[in-house]
Coordinates of C-alpha atoms in Angstrom, one line a residue:
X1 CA 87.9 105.2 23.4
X2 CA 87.1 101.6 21.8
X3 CA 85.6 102.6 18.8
X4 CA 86.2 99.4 16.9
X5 CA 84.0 96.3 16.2
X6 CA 80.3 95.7 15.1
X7 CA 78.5 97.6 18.2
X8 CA 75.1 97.6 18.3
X9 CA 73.2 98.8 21.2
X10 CA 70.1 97.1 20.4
X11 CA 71.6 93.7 20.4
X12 CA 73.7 94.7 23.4
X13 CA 70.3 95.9 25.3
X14 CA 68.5 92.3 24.0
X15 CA 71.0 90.5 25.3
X16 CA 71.5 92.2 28.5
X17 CA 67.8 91.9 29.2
X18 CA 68.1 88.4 28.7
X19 CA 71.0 87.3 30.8
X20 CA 68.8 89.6 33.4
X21 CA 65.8 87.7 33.0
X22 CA 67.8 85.2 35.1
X23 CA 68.2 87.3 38.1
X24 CA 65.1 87.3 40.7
X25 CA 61.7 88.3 39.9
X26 CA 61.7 91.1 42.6
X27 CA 64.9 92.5 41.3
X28 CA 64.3 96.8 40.6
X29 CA 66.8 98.9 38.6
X30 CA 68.4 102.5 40.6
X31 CA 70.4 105.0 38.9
X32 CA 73.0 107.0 40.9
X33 CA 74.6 110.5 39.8
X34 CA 78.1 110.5 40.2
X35 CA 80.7 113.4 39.4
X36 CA 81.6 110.6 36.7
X37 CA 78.0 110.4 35.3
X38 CA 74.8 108.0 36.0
X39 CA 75.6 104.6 37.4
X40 CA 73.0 102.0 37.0
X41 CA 72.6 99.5 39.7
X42 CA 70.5 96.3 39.9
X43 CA 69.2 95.1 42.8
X44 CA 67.4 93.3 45.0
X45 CA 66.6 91.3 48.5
X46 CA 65.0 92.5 51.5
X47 CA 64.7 96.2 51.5
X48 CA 66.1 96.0 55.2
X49 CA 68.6 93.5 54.4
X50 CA 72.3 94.2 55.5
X51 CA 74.2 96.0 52.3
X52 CA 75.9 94.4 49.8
X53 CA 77.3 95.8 46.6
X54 CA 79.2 93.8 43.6
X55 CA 81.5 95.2 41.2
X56 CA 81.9 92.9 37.9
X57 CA 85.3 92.3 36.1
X58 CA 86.6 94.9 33.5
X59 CA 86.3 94.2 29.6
X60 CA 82.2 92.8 28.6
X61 CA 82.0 92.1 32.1
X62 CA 78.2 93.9 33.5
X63 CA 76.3 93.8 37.0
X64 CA 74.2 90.9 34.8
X65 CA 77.1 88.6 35.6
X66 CA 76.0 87.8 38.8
X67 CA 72.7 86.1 38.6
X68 CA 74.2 83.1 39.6
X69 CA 74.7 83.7 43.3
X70 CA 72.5 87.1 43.6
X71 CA 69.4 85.1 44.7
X72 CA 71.1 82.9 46.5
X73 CA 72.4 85.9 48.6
X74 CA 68.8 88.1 48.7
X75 CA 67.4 84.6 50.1
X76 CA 70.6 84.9 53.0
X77 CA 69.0 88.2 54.3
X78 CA 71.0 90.7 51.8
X79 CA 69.9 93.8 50.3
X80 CA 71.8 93.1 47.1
X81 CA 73.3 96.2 44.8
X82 CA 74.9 94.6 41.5
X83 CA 77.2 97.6 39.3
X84 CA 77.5 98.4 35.9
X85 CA 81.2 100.2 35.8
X86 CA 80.7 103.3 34.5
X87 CA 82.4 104.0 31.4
X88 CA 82.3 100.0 30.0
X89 CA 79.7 97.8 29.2
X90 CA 76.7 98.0 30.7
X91 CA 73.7 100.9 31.6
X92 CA 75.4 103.6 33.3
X93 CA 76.1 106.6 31.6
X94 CA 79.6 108.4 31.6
X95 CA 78.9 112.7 31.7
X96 CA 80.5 113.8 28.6
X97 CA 84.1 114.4 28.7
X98 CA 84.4 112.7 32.3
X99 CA 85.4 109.6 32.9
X100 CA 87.6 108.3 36.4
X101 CA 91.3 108.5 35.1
X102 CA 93.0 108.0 38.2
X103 CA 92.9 105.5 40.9
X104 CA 91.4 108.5 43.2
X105 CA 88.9 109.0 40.9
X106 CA 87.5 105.6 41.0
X107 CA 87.6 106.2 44.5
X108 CA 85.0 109.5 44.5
X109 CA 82.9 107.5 42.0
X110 CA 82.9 104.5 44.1
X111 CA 82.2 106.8 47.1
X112 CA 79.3 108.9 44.9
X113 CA 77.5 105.3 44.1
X114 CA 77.5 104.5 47.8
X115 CA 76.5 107.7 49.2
X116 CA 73.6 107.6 46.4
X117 CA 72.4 104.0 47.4
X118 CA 72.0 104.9 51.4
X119 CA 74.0 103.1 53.4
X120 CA 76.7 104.0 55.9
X121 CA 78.9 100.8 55.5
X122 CA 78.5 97.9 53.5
X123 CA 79.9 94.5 52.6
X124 CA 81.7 94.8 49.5
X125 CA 82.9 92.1 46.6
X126 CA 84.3 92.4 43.4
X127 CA 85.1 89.8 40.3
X128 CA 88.8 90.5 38.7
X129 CA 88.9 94.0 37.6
X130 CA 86.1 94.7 40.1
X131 CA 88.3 92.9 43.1
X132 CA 91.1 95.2 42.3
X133 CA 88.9 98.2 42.8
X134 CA 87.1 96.7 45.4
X135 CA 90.3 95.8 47.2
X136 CA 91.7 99.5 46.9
X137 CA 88.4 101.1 48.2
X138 CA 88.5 98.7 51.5
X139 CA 92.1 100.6 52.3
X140 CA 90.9 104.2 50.7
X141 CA 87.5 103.6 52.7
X142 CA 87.5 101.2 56.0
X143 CA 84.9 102.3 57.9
X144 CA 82.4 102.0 54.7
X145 CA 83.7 97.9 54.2
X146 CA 82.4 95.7 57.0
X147 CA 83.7 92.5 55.1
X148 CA 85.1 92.4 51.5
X149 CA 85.5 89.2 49.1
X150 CA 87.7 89.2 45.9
X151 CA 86.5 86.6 43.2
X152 CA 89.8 85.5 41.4
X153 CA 91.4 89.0 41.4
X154 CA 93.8 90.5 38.9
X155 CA 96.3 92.8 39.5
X156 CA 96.2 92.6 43.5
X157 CA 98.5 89.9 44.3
X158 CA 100.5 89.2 41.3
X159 CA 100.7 90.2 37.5
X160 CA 99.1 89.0 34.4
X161 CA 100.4 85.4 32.9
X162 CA 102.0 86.7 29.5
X163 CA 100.2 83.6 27.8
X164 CA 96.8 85.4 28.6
X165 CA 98.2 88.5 27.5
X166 CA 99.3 87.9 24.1
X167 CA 95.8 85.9 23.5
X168 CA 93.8 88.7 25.0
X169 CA 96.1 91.2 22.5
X170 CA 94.1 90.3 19.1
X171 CA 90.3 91.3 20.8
X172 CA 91.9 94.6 23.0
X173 CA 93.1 95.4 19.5
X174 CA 90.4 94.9 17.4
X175 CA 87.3 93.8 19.7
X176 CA 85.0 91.7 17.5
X177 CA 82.3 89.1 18.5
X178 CA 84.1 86.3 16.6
X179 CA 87.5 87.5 19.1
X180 CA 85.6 87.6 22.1
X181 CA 84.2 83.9 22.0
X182 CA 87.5 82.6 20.3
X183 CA 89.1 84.4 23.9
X184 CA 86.6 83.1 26.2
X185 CA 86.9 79.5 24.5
X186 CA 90.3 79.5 24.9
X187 CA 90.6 80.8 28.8
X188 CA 87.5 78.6 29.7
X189 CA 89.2 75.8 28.1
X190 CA 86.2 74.8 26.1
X191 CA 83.7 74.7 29.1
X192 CA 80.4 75.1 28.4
X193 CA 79.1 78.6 28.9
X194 CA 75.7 79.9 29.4
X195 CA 74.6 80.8 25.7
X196 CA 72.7 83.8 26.8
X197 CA 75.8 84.9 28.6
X198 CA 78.3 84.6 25.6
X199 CA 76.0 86.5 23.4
X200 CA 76.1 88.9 25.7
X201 CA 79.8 89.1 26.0
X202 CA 79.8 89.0 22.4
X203 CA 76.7 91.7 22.0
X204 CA 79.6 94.4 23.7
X205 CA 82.2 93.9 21.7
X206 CA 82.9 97.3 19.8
X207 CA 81.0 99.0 23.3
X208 CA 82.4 103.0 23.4
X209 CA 84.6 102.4 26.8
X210 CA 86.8 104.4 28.0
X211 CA 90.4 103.6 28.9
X212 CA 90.0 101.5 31.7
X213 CA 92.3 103.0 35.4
X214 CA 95.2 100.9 36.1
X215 CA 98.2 101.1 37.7
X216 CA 100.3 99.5 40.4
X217 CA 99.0 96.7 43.2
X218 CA 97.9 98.0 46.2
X219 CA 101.1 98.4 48.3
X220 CA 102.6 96.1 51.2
X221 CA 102.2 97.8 53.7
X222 CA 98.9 98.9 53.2
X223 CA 97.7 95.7 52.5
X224 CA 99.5 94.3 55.7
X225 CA 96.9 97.3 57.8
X226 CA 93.8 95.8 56.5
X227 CA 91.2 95.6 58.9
X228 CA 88.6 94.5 57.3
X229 CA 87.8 90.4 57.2
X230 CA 88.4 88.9 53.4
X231 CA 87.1 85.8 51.4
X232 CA 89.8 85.3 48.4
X233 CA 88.2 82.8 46.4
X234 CA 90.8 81.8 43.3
X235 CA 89.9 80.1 40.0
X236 CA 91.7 76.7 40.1
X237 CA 91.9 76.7 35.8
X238 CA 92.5 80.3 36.0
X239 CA 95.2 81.2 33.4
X240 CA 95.1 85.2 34.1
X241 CA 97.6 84.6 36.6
X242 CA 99.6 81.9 38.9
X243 CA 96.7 81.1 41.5
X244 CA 99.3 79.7 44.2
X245 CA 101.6 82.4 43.9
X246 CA 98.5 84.4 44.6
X247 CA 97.6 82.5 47.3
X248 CA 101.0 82.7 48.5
X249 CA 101.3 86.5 48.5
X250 CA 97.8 86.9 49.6
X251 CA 97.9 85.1 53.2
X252 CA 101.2 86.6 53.6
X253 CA 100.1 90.4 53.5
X254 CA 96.5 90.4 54.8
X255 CA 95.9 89.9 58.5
X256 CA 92.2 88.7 58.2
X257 CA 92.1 86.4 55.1
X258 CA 90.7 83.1 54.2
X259 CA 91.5 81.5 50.9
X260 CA 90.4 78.7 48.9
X261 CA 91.1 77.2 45.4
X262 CA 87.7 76.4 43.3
X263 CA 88.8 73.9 41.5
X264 CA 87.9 72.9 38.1
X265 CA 86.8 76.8 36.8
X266 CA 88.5 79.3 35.1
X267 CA 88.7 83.1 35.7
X268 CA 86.4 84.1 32.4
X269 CA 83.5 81.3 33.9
X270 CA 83.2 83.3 37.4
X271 CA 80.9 84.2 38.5
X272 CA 78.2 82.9 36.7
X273 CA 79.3 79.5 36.1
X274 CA 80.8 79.0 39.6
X275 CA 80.7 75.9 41.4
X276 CA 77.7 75.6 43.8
X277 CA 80.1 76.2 47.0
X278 CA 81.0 79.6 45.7
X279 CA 77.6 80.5 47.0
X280 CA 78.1 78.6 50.4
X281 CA 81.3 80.1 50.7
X282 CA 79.6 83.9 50.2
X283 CA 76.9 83.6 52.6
X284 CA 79.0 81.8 55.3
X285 CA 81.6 84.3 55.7
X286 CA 79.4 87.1 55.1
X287 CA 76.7 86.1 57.9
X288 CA 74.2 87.3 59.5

């Protein structure tokens, strides 16, 4: 457990609330019981709108981080559900002494959140972290994922550029808000960020997680029995990984895939600083 830092749940709920304020005005809040504990869920769009649920990146990374395109896609006929992983940053609530330590576990707790929100099948996306998980529940689950996007994805197509390692090391070691912006700075480059948005990254340094699940990309073969249609939208200034070796790997293993490079954005600025056709590029391929 990340016990380190200057964690303060006030500030962390302030600044969640305000990086929500940005989301749509009709937006509700659902918890979910899980075998892992309560996951809390934001959403919103037409009540009868076709399913879509969004998994945020690992680290500060919350369901808040998509108010950028969530309106965009309630407006496109989409009955939006946004995540907080359980067991990091965010409002859902691990059960004592549980928390997902395998890959099958994030599996039943993945299956747990969509069994509590209703539907059957659903469109599913997922932001770095969250497109690595999202990625291994469309070949755990396929008839639950009609289509599946992965927002510059880590850990699915190729490893971690050692240069973003070593500058990540100092905040995984000792996560402090001072690391977290001097982290961000760096891997955005010195883009400008939403204020409210960096507080909030800031606001969870020091947040109780537990050890995040990792372990090896999802393998070959599997990938290469994907049935399910996939957006792969990569970071152009990403410097988690090498985006065209990504690319590469990408369009030779999946059978259904369409890629592009957004150019002139980094990995830590998706998705709530993406470029406008990120939202164009969502509601086209998910459609009607």
């Amino acid at each position: 457990m990340s016990i380190r830092g200057t964690y303060d749940p006030d500030r962390f709920g302030f600044a969640y609330d305000k990086v929500m304020a940005k989301w749509p005005g009709e937006r509700e809040a659902v918890t979910v019981p899980t075998p892992f504990g309560e996951t809390y869920v934001n959403v919103c769009g037409p009540a009868d709108g076709r399913p879509l649920v969004l998994l945020p990146g690992g680290g500060g990374a919350t369901s808040a981080s998509w108010y950028a395109q969530a309106g965009e896609l309630a407006r496109a006929g989409h009955r939006v559900h946004a995540v907080d992983l359980i067991g990091f940053p965010g409002r859902s609530v691990p059960a004592p002494g549980r928390r997902p330590r395998t890959v099958a576990d994030l599996m039943t707790w993945l299956d747990a959140v969509l069994d509590g929100l209703g539907p059957t099948s659903t469109d599913l996306g997922g932001h770095s972290y969250g497109g690595w998980i999202a990625l291994h529940y469309a070949l755990h689950a396929p008839d639950r994922v009609r289509r599946l996007f992965l927002l510059d994805p880590t850990q699915c197509f190729a490893g971690f550029e050692t240069a973003y390692l070593l500058h990540a090391l100092p905040m995984l070691l000792w996560p402090t808000a001072r690391r977290v912006r001097a982290f961000l700075e760096w891997e955005t480059g010195g883009a400008v960020l939403d204020p409210d948005w960096l507080r909030l990254q800031e606001a969870g340094a020091g947040f109780p997680s537990a050890k995040p699940v990792t372990g090896p990309r999802p393998a070959p073969d599997a990938l290469r029995g994907l049935n399910a249609s996939v957006l792969l939208l990569l970071a152009g200034s990403s410097r988690t990984c090498d985006t065209h070796l990504v690319k590469t790997r990408a369009a030779g293993l999946l059978p259904h895939v369409e890629i592009d490079i957004l150019a002139d954005v980094s990995h830590h600025a998706l998705p709530q600083a993406a470029p406008e056709r990120l939202g164009r590029h969502l509601t086209g391929f998910l459609g009607p």
